[in-house]
Amino acid sequence: MPEEGVQLTPKSELLTAQEIITLARLFVKEGVEKIRLTGGEPLIRPDVVDIVGQLYKLEGLKTIAVTTNGINLARLLPRLKEAGLNAINISLDTLVPAKFEFIVRRKGFHKVMEGIHKATELGYRPVKVNCVVMRGLNEDELLNFVHFTKDLPLDVRFIEYMPFDGNKWNFKKMVSYKEMLDTIKQRWPELEKLPCEASSTAKSYKVPHFQGQISFITSMSEHFCGSCNRLRITADGNLKVCLFGSSEVSLRDHLRSGASEEELVQIIGAAVSRKKKQHAEPALMSFPLCQDALKNLLYSKLWGHAFSHWLTLRASLSKQMGKALIRNKLTKQLILPRFHPEQQWYLRTGILQTQLRGFCGFQKDLSSTSDTKCLEASSVGQVSMDCQSKEASPGSEFSNRNSGSCTKIHLASNNLTHTDEEGRASMVDIGGKPDSRRSAVAVAFVRLGEKAFGMVRQNQMKKGDVLAVAQIAGIQGAKLTSQLIPLCHNIPLSHVEVSLSLDEASCAVVIRCSCQTWGKTGVEMEALTAASLAALTVYDMCKAVTHDIVIEEVKLLRKTGGQRGDFSRSLESTSYPDTSSPLDNHC
């Protein structure tokens, strides 16, 4: 649970029980055999038992499952089982009660354990326990979780930590399947691998003589997207063909606008046909489907050998063509099994279409004959590709000769720009960049306390006029940035403005610094340095009165110009007032 909690969706926007059953009936009719109710937390929904009961009546549906945090499970499970619930997954990332409270931000560990035992008592086999493994948080509990399966019919599923919005993911927190497996095998070298279904998302193992087993969900290190047969509908009715993807289609809106069953099948089929063969490699979280773009030497050279460690080059299309064609049930199109949708389209039209979210997102409307359009672009560098010749070159534009359109694509970078290939500090070469107008505004806040604040306001400090001296220090700091920050370029600044104002409510000095230039690189470091030096000067001139001074929220407020585009921070994220119009006693 995020520190700030989550914003609840208005009830009117959620699917009703009847809408859930309507969609479920449609999917089951089209061949879906298993439905899982997940969340969020599905067991807080007051009609969940009724929904399970109605799902159970759908002819052809073989499995009804629930993924829950387990807190309400013991209380509801007898009724859920009677209604027809077949399978249970319980999310539990720690076996330490105090750590549980830290992760979930509420008490309830013992209720979860009660739910697990209730499930085994009622005959669920196995009871799946989902554990997301995070370095520095719970990787030290791997062996305890394995031991948890000794006397209980559990399937503890270790899930590699995946990046989602708001979870502050970084690569260092991820513990790979191989690392987890090695750790467990050191304790139980007799660990046995179990057979699994082709569409399974898990790799399963068992310690001999243990009642339960363990599994690994290798969503990052060894993705299973090629065999994934999952679809997801969000609580507000959006269809997601990939949990990790951002693309959604609102089935709720189509339902409420009176769409027929046939129309809904066509809408779902169009979405499923765009399902990708993989999401992303661990080091390239901003670049899903980079493998598709890097399948040949040309692209490998274009994006650089730094990515090659993370990319598995695919077999050539000619070899894959030998597979038998099958007909997609929803789209009614002939396809090659496990082929990427863009490759299917290529085989039918002779045009290779590559999606590089973060580089450029391509979308082709299935009902349109218009050219593929570039929907979004990111930063740092550019690439061009001729759709006919398949030639690409850095630093130019994307050109479609058929349409005559030309769109610049900016490459975002997952690498630090101020290090070389061996990781040593290196100044960026900006010689080839075009000149442009650049500006930046940075702010800083110095909390003084009532006594020092009053003396600054009355200009009673022995060292002199605090605001005037800090203003000069800020201007000097902007001009000296390249001497203070080792890898910054020496920039001819055309304008520097430093203003200081007093915030009575917080007893704080509010510092605002703006810099401008016409050149090849930005001036955000100059603005930030100016704000920092001005803040330090305020501290220096007031420390004789008190050391209880806090410099805080030194940050970039906005910038313009450059390949990365403009940046603006919402004033709502700033604890202090906007200083674009300083108070009367500013410098």
Coordinates of C-alpha atoms in Angstrom, one line a residue, residues 207-487:
V207 CA 11.1 -30.6 -1.5
P208 CA 10.7 -34.4 -1.2
H209 CA 8.3 -35.4 1.7
F210 CA 7.0 -31.9 2.0
Q211 CA 3.2 -31.6 1.7
G212 CA 3.3 -28.5 -0.4
Q213 CA 5.5 -27.1 -3.2
I214 CA 7.0 -23.8 -4.4
S215 CA 6.9 -22.0 -7.7
F216 CA 8.6 -19.1 -9.4
I217 CA 6.8 -16.5 -11.5
T218 CA 9.7 -15.4 -13.7
S219 CA 8.0 -12.4 -15.2
M220 CA 11.2 -10.3 -15.5
S221 CA 14.2 -12.7 -16.0
E222 CA 12.4 -15.3 -18.2
H223 CA 9.2 -13.9 -19.4
F224 CA 6.4 -16.3 -20.4
C225 CA 4.5 -13.9 -22.6
G226 CA 4.7 -16.2 -25.7
S227 CA 2.5 -18.8 -24.0
C228 CA 0.4 -16.4 -21.8
N229 CA -3.3 -17.0 -22.3
R230 CA -4.5 -14.4 -19.7
L231 CA -6.8 -11.4 -20.2
R232 CA -7.8 -8.9 -17.5
I233 CA -10.8 -6.7 -16.9
T234 CA -10.4 -3.9 -14.4
A235 CA -13.0 -3.1 -11.8
D236 CA -14.2 -0.2 -13.9
G237 CA -14.5 -2.4 -17.0
N238 CA -11.3 -1.8 -19.0
L239 CA -9.9 -4.8 -20.9
K240 CA -6.2 -5.2 -20.6
V241 CA -4.6 -7.9 -22.7
C242 CA -1.4 -7.6 -20.7
L243 CA -1.2 -6.8 -17.0
F244 CA 2.1 -5.0 -17.6
G245 CA 0.8 -3.0 -20.6
S246 CA -0.8 0.5 -20.5
S247 CA -3.3 -0.1 -23.3
E248 CA -6.9 -0.5 -22.2
V249 CA -10.3 -0.8 -23.9
S250 CA -13.5 0.2 -22.0
L251 CA -16.0 -2.7 -22.2
R252 CA -18.1 -0.9 -19.6
D253 CA -18.7 2.0 -21.9
H254 CA -19.6 -0.2 -24.8
L255 CA -21.9 -2.2 -22.6
R256 CA -23.7 0.9 -21.3
S257 CA -24.1 2.3 -24.7
G258 CA -26.0 -0.8 -25.8
A259 CA -23.4 -2.6 -27.9
S260 CA -24.5 -6.0 -29.1
E261 CA -22.8 -9.3 -28.2
E262 CA -21.4 -9.5 -31.7
E263 CA -20.0 -5.9 -31.5
L264 CA -18.4 -6.7 -28.1
V265 CA -16.7 -9.8 -29.6
Q266 CA -15.3 -7.7 -32.4
I267 CA -14.0 -5.1 -29.9
I268 CA -12.4 -7.8 -27.7
G269 CA -10.9 -9.5 -30.7
A270 CA -9.3 -6.3 -32.0
A271 CA -7.7 -5.8 -28.5
V272 CA -6.5 -9.4 -28.3
S273 CA -5.0 -9.2 -31.8
R274 CA -2.7 -6.5 -30.4
K275 CA -1.4 -8.6 -27.6
K276 CA 2.4 -8.5 -27.5
K277 CA 4.7 -11.4 -27.4
Q278 CA 6.6 -9.9 -24.4
H279 CA 6.6 -6.9 -22.1
A280 CA 10.2 -5.8 -21.3
E281 CA 13.6 -6.9 -20.2
P282 CA 14.7 -5.9 -16.7
A283 CA 17.2 -3.2 -17.7
L284 CA 14.8 -1.7 -20.2
M285 CA 11.7 -1.0 -18.3
S286 CA 10.9 2.1 -20.4
F287 CA 11.3 0.2 -23.6
P288 CA 8.8 -2.7 -24.0
L289 CA 9.3 -4.8 -27.1
C290 CA 12.9 -3.7 -27.7
Q291 CA 13.6 -7.3 -28.7
D292 CA 11.5 -6.8 -31.8
A293 CA 13.5 -3.8 -32.9
L294 CA 16.8 -5.5 -32.2
K295 CA 16.2 -8.8 -34.0
N296 CA 18.8 -7.9 -36.7
L297 CA 22.3 -6.5 -36.8
L298 CA 21.2 -3.1 -38.1
Y299 CA 19.0 -2.3 -35.1
S300 CA 21.6 -3.8 -32.7
K301 CA 24.2 -1.3 -34.0
L302 CA 21.6 1.5 -33.9
W303 CA 20.6 1.1 -30.3
G304 CA 24.1 0.2 -29.1
H305 CA 25.8 -2.9 -27.7
A306 CA 25.0 -1.7 -24.1
F307 CA 21.5 -3.2 -24.6
S308 CA 22.7 -6.5 -26.0
H309 CA 23.2 -8.2 -22.6
W310 CA 19.4 -8.0 -22.1
L311 CA 18.2 -9.0 -25.5
T312 CA 17.5 -12.4 -26.8
L313 CA 17.6 -12.4 -30.5
R314 CA 14.7 -14.3 -32.1
A315 CA 14.9 -17.0 -34.8
S316 CA 14.4 -15.7 -38.3
L317 CA 10.9 -15.4 -39.8
S318 CA 11.8 -18.0 -42.4
K319 CA 12.3 -20.7 -39.8
Q320 CA 9.1 -19.7 -37.9
M321 CA 7.1 -19.8 -41.1
G322 CA 7.3 -23.6 -41.0
K323 CA 4.8 -23.7 -38.2
A324 CA 1.2 -24.6 -38.9
L325 CA -1.2 -21.8 -39.4
I326 CA -4.2 -21.7 -37.0
R327 CA -7.3 -19.5 -36.9
N328 CA -7.6 -17.0 -34.0
K329 CA -10.9 -17.7 -32.3
L330 CA -11.7 -14.1 -31.6
T331 CA -10.2 -12.3 -34.6
K332 CA -11.0 -15.1 -37.2
Q333 CA -7.6 -14.5 -38.8
L334 CA -5.0 -17.1 -39.8
I335 CA -2.0 -16.8 -37.5
L336 CA 1.2 -18.6 -36.6
P337 CA 1.2 -19.9 -33.0
R338 CA 3.0 -17.6 -30.5
F339 CA 3.7 -15.0 -33.1
H340 CA 3.8 -11.4 -32.2
P341 CA 0.7 -9.5 -33.5
E342 CA 3.0 -7.0 -35.5
Q343 CA 4.7 -10.0 -37.1
Q344 CA 1.3 -11.4 -38.1
W345 CA 0.5 -8.2 -39.7
Y346 CA 3.9 -8.2 -41.5
L347 CA 3.2 -11.6 -42.9
R348 CA -0.1 -10.5 -44.3
T349 CA 0.9 -7.1 -45.7
G350 CA 4.7 -7.2 -46.2
I351 CA 5.3 -4.2 -43.9
L352 CA 7.2 -4.6 -40.7
Q353 CA 5.7 -2.6 -37.8
T354 CA 7.6 -2.2 -34.6
Q355 CA 6.3 -0.8 -31.4
L356 CA 8.8 0.9 -29.1
R357 CA 7.0 2.5 -26.2
G358 CA 9.5 5.1 -24.9
F359 CA 11.0 5.4 -28.4
C360 CA 7.9 5.7 -30.4
G361 CA 4.5 4.1 -30.0
F362 CA 2.9 2.9 -33.2
Q363 CA -0.8 2.1 -33.6
K364 CA -2.6 0.8 -36.6
D365 CA -6.4 1.1 -36.5
L366 CA -7.7 -2.3 -37.6
S367 CA -10.6 -0.7 -39.3
S368 CA -8.5 1.9 -41.1
T369 CA -6.3 1.8 -44.2
S370 CA -4.4 4.9 -43.1
D371 CA -0.6 4.8 -42.4
T372 CA 0.8 3.9 -39.1
K373 CA 1.2 7.0 -36.9
C374 CA 3.8 7.9 -34.3
L375 CA 1.8 8.5 -31.1
E376 CA 4.4 9.5 -28.6
A377 CA 8.1 10.3 -28.4
S378 CA 10.7 10.5 -25.6
S379 CA 14.1 12.1 -25.2
V380 CA 17.8 12.0 -25.9
G381 CA 18.9 11.4 -29.4
Q382 CA 16.9 10.7 -32.5
V383 CA 16.6 7.8 -34.9
S384 CA 15.3 7.6 -38.5
M385 CA 13.9 4.6 -40.3
D386 CA 12.7 4.3 -43.9
C387 CA 9.7 2.1 -43.9
Q388 CA 10.6 0.7 -47.3
S389 CA 14.3 0.3 -47.2
K390 CA 14.5 -0.5 -43.5
E391 CA 17.5 1.7 -43.2
A392 CA 18.1 3.7 -40.0
S393 CA 20.5 6.3 -38.9
P394 CA 21.1 8.1 -35.7
G395 CA 20.4 11.8 -35.5
S396 CA 17.9 12.1 -38.3
E397 CA 14.1 12.0 -38.8
F398 CA 11.7 9.1 -39.2
S399 CA 10.4 9.2 -42.8
N400 CA 7.5 7.4 -44.4
R401 CA 8.0 7.8 -48.2
N402 CA 4.5 6.5 -48.9
S403 CA 2.8 9.2 -46.9
G404 CA 5.4 11.9 -47.1
S405 CA 5.1 12.4 -43.4
C406 CA 8.2 13.0 -41.3
T407 CA 8.2 12.7 -37.5
K408 CA 11.1 13.2 -35.1
I409 CA 11.6 10.4 -32.6
H410 CA 13.6 11.0 -29.5
L411 CA 15.2 8.1 -27.8
A412 CA 14.9 8.0 -24.0
S413 CA 18.0 6.6 -22.3
N414 CA 18.2 4.1 -19.5
N415 CA 21.9 4.8 -19.1
L416 CA 23.7 7.6 -17.3
T417 CA 24.9 10.2 -19.8
H418 CA 27.9 11.3 -17.8
T419 CA 29.7 7.9 -17.7
D420 CA 31.6 6.1 -20.5
E421 CA 31.2 2.4 -21.5
E422 CA 33.5 1.4 -18.6
G423 CA 31.5 3.4 -16.0
R424 CA 34.1 6.2 -15.6
A425 CA 33.0 9.8 -15.4
S426 CA 32.9 11.5 -18.8
M427 CA 31.7 14.9 -20.0
V428 CA 28.9 14.7 -22.6
D429 CA 30.0 15.9 -26.1
I430 CA 27.5 18.7 -27.0
G431 CA 29.3 19.8 -30.1
G432 CA 26.8 18.3 -32.5
K433 CA 23.7 19.7 -30.8
P434 CA 21.9 22.6 -32.3
D435 CA 21.7 26.0 -30.5
S436 CA 18.4 26.9 -29.0
R437 CA 16.9 29.1 -26.3
R438 CA 17.1 27.4 -22.9
S439 CA 15.7 28.6 -19.6
A440 CA 15.3 27.1 -16.1
V441 CA 13.7 28.1 -12.8
A442 CA 14.8 26.5 -9.5
V443 CA 13.5 27.1 -6.0
A444 CA 14.8 26.5 -2.4
F445 CA 13.4 27.2 1.0
V446 CA 15.3 28.0 4.2
R447 CA 13.3 27.5 7.4
L448 CA 14.8 29.9 10.1
G449 CA 12.6 29.8 13.2
E450 CA 10.9 32.8 14.7
K451 CA 13.9 34.6 16.2
A452 CA 16.2 34.4 13.2
F453 CA 13.3 35.1 10.8
G454 CA 12.4 38.3 12.8
M455 CA 16.0 39.5 12.7
V456 CA 16.2 38.9 8.9
R457 CA 13.0 40.7 8.4
Q458 CA 14.2 43.7 10.4
N459 CA 17.7 43.5 8.8
Q460 CA 19.3 43.1 12.3
M461 CA 21.9 40.4 11.5
K462 CA 25.4 41.4 12.5
K463 CA 26.8 40.2 9.2
G464 CA 24.7 42.5 7.2
D465 CA 21.7 42.4 4.8
V466 CA 21.0 38.6 4.5
L467 CA 18.7 38.9 1.5
A468 CA 21.0 41.2 -0.5
V469 CA 24.1 39.1 0.2
A470 CA 22.3 35.8 -0.6
Q471 CA 21.1 37.3 -3.9
I472 CA 24.6 38.1 -5.0
A473 CA 25.8 34.7 -3.9
G474 CA 23.1 33.1 -6.0
I475 CA 24.1 35.1 -9.1
Q476 CA 27.8 34.2 -8.5
G477 CA 26.9 30.6 -8.1
A478 CA 25.0 30.4 -11.4
K479 CA 28.1 31.9 -13.2
L480 CA 30.5 29.5 -11.5
T481 CA 28.5 26.3 -11.9
S482 CA 30.9 24.6 -14.3
Q483 CA 33.7 25.2 -11.7
L484 CA 31.6 23.7 -8.9
I485 CA 29.9 20.8 -10.7
P486 CA 32.7 18.8 -12.4
L487 CA 30.9 17.6 -15.6

